[in-house]
Amino acid sequence: MSRFRSLWQASVNATKKALTWELEEWVPPVEKCIFKFNSKEDLKTWHLYSDSEYGGLSSASLEIKDGANGSDCTGVFSGNLSTEMSEGSKWNISRSGFCGMRSKKFDGFIDLDGYDSIALRLKGDGRCYISTIYTENWVNSPGQAEDNSWQAFVFAPKGNWYTAKVPLTRYLPTWKGNVIDAEMEMNPGRVVGMSLSVNAQGGGFIGAKSGAGDFRVDIDWIKAVRRP
């Protein structure tokens, strides 16, 4: 009987270990680095856009800034927001004064299942920025080339480094910058890209800087995070 009991206990222990390994394989790390901005090579992942493509006069740049006192380098997204239009522009856009940086499409997908927030380490200028997550298109027009976009405001306080955490539930589905008035749910397992943008209209946080003029936000990294 004692031998049977020993064999039974060994079987139970082995099953517990197997279940523990499966659980550890399924649960993702507490954080997952999606983008870092520590070298010029890191910037090749991004491209800039602005209203200048449609006759606007805004401008933007993305550069690497050397770290102080031997610290790591960081990215600097900066430029000027203008609500003016160039003379003789053939475009008839309803609003100007925006700039953004968008990642190139991933080779496949980034799977963010199991994570509940996007974290951005920033040092800003008091403006409110817009964080966008692009997912495989199955909401607007399945089979079309354009991706679905989900957007949330991110406040970048002036002066000090700050880690902004934006719950994925706060990202709203949008179409050409306008919120889609419908009940939809993001598929975090099919993320194809991200962007960070700013516009002269501001919004999102009371007291945030808005209007035309210079903007600047230093960026260290962008991560997916979850509660332990």
Coordinates of C-alpha atoms in Angstrom, one line a residue:
M1 CA 0.0 0.0 0.0
S2 CA 2.8 2.4 0.9
R3 CA 4.4 1.8 -2.5
F4 CA 1.1 2.5 -4.3
R5 CA 0.7 5.7 -2.2
S6 CA 4.3 6.8 -3.2
L7 CA 3.6 6.2 -6.9
W8 CA 0.3 8.1 -6.6
Q9 CA 2.0 11.0 -4.9
A10 CA 4.8 11.1 -7.5
S11 CA 2.2 11.2 -10.3
V12 CA 0.4 14.1 -8.5
N13 CA 3.6 16.0 -8.2
A14 CA 4.5 15.5 -11.8
T15 CA 1.1 16.7 -12.9
K16 CA 1.4 19.8 -10.7
K17 CA 4.8 20.6 -12.2
A18 CA 3.4 20.2 -15.8
L19 CA 0.5 22.5 -15.0
T20 CA 2.9 25.0 -13.5
W21 CA 5.2 25.0 -16.6
E22 CA 2.1 25.4 -18.9
L23 CA 0.9 28.3 -16.8
E24 CA 4.3 30.0 -16.9
E25 CA 4.5 29.5 -20.7
W26 CA 1.1 31.1 -21.1
V27 CA 1.5 34.1 -18.8
P28 CA 3.6 36.8 -20.5
P29 CA 6.4 38.7 -18.8
V30 CA 5.2 41.7 -16.7
E31 CA 6.5 44.0 -19.4
K32 CA 7.4 43.7 -23.1
C33 CA 9.5 46.3 -24.9
I34 CA 8.0 47.3 -28.2
F35 CA 10.2 50.2 -29.1
K36 CA 13.3 51.8 -27.8
F37 CA 15.0 55.1 -28.8
N38 CA 18.6 54.6 -27.9
S39 CA 20.4 54.8 -31.3
K40 CA 20.0 56.1 -34.8
E41 CA 19.3 52.5 -35.9
D42 CA 16.2 52.5 -33.7
L43 CA 14.8 55.5 -35.6
K44 CA 14.8 53.6 -38.9
T45 CA 11.7 51.9 -37.6
W46 CA 9.8 55.2 -37.9
H47 CA 8.6 57.7 -40.5
L48 CA 7.3 61.2 -40.1
Y49 CA 4.1 62.8 -41.4
S50 CA 2.4 66.2 -41.1
D51 CA -0.2 68.4 -42.6
S52 CA 2.5 69.6 -45.0
E53 CA 1.5 66.6 -47.2
Y54 CA -1.8 68.4 -47.7
G55 CA -0.7 72.0 -48.1
G56 CA -0.2 72.7 -44.4
L57 CA 2.9 74.4 -42.9
S58 CA 3.7 72.3 -39.9
S59 CA 7.0 70.5 -39.7
A60 CA 8.6 67.7 -37.6
S61 CA 11.8 65.9 -36.9
L62 CA 12.9 62.8 -35.0
E63 CA 16.4 62.7 -33.7
I64 CA 18.7 61.0 -31.2
K65 CA 19.9 63.0 -28.2
D66 CA 23.0 62.0 -26.3
G67 CA 22.3 61.1 -22.7
A68 CA 23.6 63.4 -19.9
N69 CA 26.4 62.1 -17.6
G70 CA 26.9 58.9 -19.5
S71 CA 23.2 57.9 -19.5
D72 CA 21.6 56.2 -22.5
C73 CA 20.6 58.2 -25.6
T74 CA 16.9 59.0 -26.1
G75 CA 14.7 60.0 -29.0
V76 CA 13.4 63.6 -29.6
F77 CA 10.2 64.2 -31.5
S78 CA 9.9 67.9 -32.1
G79 CA 8.8 70.5 -34.6
N80 CA 6.3 73.3 -35.2
L81 CA 2.6 73.3 -35.4
S82 CA 1.0 75.8 -37.8
T83 CA -2.7 76.3 -38.6
E84 CA -1.9 78.1 -41.8
M85 CA -2.1 76.7 -45.3
S86 CA 0.3 77.4 -48.1
E87 CA -0.9 79.8 -50.7
G88 CA -2.5 78.1 -53.8
S89 CA -2.8 74.7 -52.1
K90 CA -5.0 72.3 -54.1
W91 CA -6.0 70.5 -50.9
N92 CA -9.2 71.4 -49.1
I93 CA -8.7 70.1 -45.6
S94 CA -10.9 71.0 -42.7
R95 CA -8.1 71.4 -40.2
S96 CA -4.3 71.7 -40.2
G97 CA -1.7 71.9 -37.4
F98 CA -0.7 68.3 -36.9
C99 CA 2.5 66.2 -36.9
G100 CA 3.2 62.6 -36.2
M101 CA 5.7 59.7 -36.1
R102 CA 4.4 56.3 -37.2
S103 CA 6.2 53.0 -37.0
K104 CA 6.8 50.9 -40.1
K105 CA 4.6 47.8 -40.3
F106 CA 5.8 44.9 -38.2
D107 CA 7.0 41.8 -40.0
G108 CA 3.8 39.9 -39.1
F109 CA 2.1 40.9 -35.9
I110 CA 3.0 41.9 -32.3
D111 CA 0.9 39.9 -29.9
L112 CA -0.1 42.0 -26.9
D113 CA -2.6 39.4 -25.5
G114 CA -2.2 39.2 -21.7
Y115 CA -1.1 42.9 -21.4
D116 CA -3.5 45.6 -20.1
S117 CA -1.7 48.9 -20.8
I118 CA 0.8 50.7 -23.0
A119 CA 3.6 52.5 -21.1
L120 CA 5.6 55.4 -22.6
R121 CA 8.6 57.0 -20.8
L122 CA 8.5 60.6 -21.8
K123 CA 9.8 64.1 -21.0
G124 CA 7.4 66.5 -22.6
D125 CA 6.4 70.1 -23.0
G126 CA 3.0 70.2 -21.3
R127 CA 1.1 69.2 -24.5
C128 CA -1.2 66.3 -24.9
Y129 CA -0.2 63.7 -27.5
I130 CA -2.1 61.0 -29.2
S131 CA -1.0 57.4 -28.9
T132 CA -2.3 55.2 -31.8
I133 CA -2.3 51.4 -32.0
Y134 CA -2.9 49.9 -35.5
T135 CA -4.4 46.5 -35.7
E136 CA -5.2 44.2 -38.6
N137 CA -8.3 45.5 -40.5
W138 CA -11.3 43.5 -39.6
V139 CA -13.6 46.3 -38.2
N140 CA -13.9 48.9 -41.0
S141 CA -13.3 47.1 -44.3
P142 CA -11.9 43.5 -43.9
G143 CA -9.6 42.7 -46.8
Q144 CA -8.7 46.3 -47.4
A145 CA -5.1 47.6 -47.1
E146 CA -5.8 50.2 -44.4
D147 CA -5.4 49.2 -40.8
N148 CA -7.8 49.8 -37.9
S149 CA -6.7 52.5 -35.6
W150 CA -7.3 52.9 -31.9
Q151 CA -6.4 56.2 -30.2
A152 CA -5.9 57.5 -26.7
F153 CA -4.6 60.8 -25.3
V154 CA -1.2 60.9 -23.5
F155 CA -0.3 63.9 -21.4
A156 CA 3.5 64.7 -21.4
P157 CA 4.3 66.9 -18.4
K158 CA 6.9 69.5 -18.9
G159 CA 10.4 69.2 -17.5
N160 CA 10.8 65.8 -15.9
W161 CA 10.8 62.2 -17.1
Y162 CA 7.5 60.6 -16.6
T163 CA 6.1 57.1 -17.4
A164 CA 2.6 57.4 -18.8
K165 CA 0.5 54.2 -18.6
V166 CA -2.5 54.1 -20.9
P167 CA -5.0 51.1 -20.3
L168 CA -5.8 49.4 -23.6
T169 CA -9.5 49.8 -22.7
R170 CA -9.0 53.6 -23.1
Y171 CA -8.0 53.3 -26.7
L172 CA -11.1 54.1 -28.9
P173 CA -11.6 53.0 -32.5
T174 CA -11.2 55.9 -34.9
W175 CA -11.6 56.6 -38.6
K176 CA -9.5 59.4 -40.1
G177 CA -9.0 60.9 -36.7
N178 CA -12.7 60.7 -35.7
V179 CA -14.0 58.4 -33.0
I180 CA -16.3 55.6 -34.4
D181 CA -19.6 55.7 -32.5
A182 CA -20.0 52.0 -32.1
E183 CA -19.3 49.2 -29.6
M184 CA -16.0 47.6 -30.8
E185 CA -13.2 45.7 -29.1
M186 CA -9.6 45.8 -30.1
N187 CA -7.8 42.6 -30.9
P188 CA -4.4 43.0 -29.1
G189 CA -3.1 39.9 -30.6
R190 CA -2.9 41.4 -34.1
V191 CA -1.0 44.7 -33.6
V192 CA 0.7 45.8 -36.8
G193 CA 2.1 49.2 -35.8
M194 CA 1.9 52.3 -33.6
S195 CA 2.2 56.1 -33.8
L196 CA 2.5 59.2 -31.7
S197 CA 1.1 62.4 -32.9
V198 CA 0.2 66.0 -31.8
N199 CA -2.1 68.6 -33.0
A200 CA -2.7 72.3 -32.4
Q201 CA -6.3 71.7 -31.1
G202 CA -5.0 69.9 -28.0
G203 CA -7.6 68.2 -25.9
G204 CA -7.6 65.2 -23.7
F205 CA -6.4 66.8 -20.4
I206 CA -7.5 70.0 -18.7
G207 CA -4.7 72.5 -18.6
A208 CA -2.6 70.9 -21.3
K209 CA -0.8 73.3 -23.6
S210 CA -2.5 73.7 -27.0
G211 CA -2.4 76.0 -30.0
A212 CA 0.1 76.6 -32.8
G213 CA 3.8 76.8 -32.0
D214 CA 6.8 74.6 -31.1
F215 CA 6.4 71.2 -29.6
R216 CA 8.9 68.7 -28.2
V217 CA 8.7 65.4 -26.5
D218 CA 11.7 63.2 -25.5
I219 CA 11.0 59.4 -25.7
D220 CA 13.0 56.7 -24.0
W221 CA 10.8 53.6 -24.8
I222 CA 7.4 52.2 -25.4
K223 CA 6.3 49.0 -23.7
A224 CA 3.3 46.8 -23.1
V225 CA 2.8 46.1 -19.4
R226 CA 0.5 44.1 -17.2
R227 CA -0.4 43.9 -13.6
P228 CA 1.7 41.2 -11.8

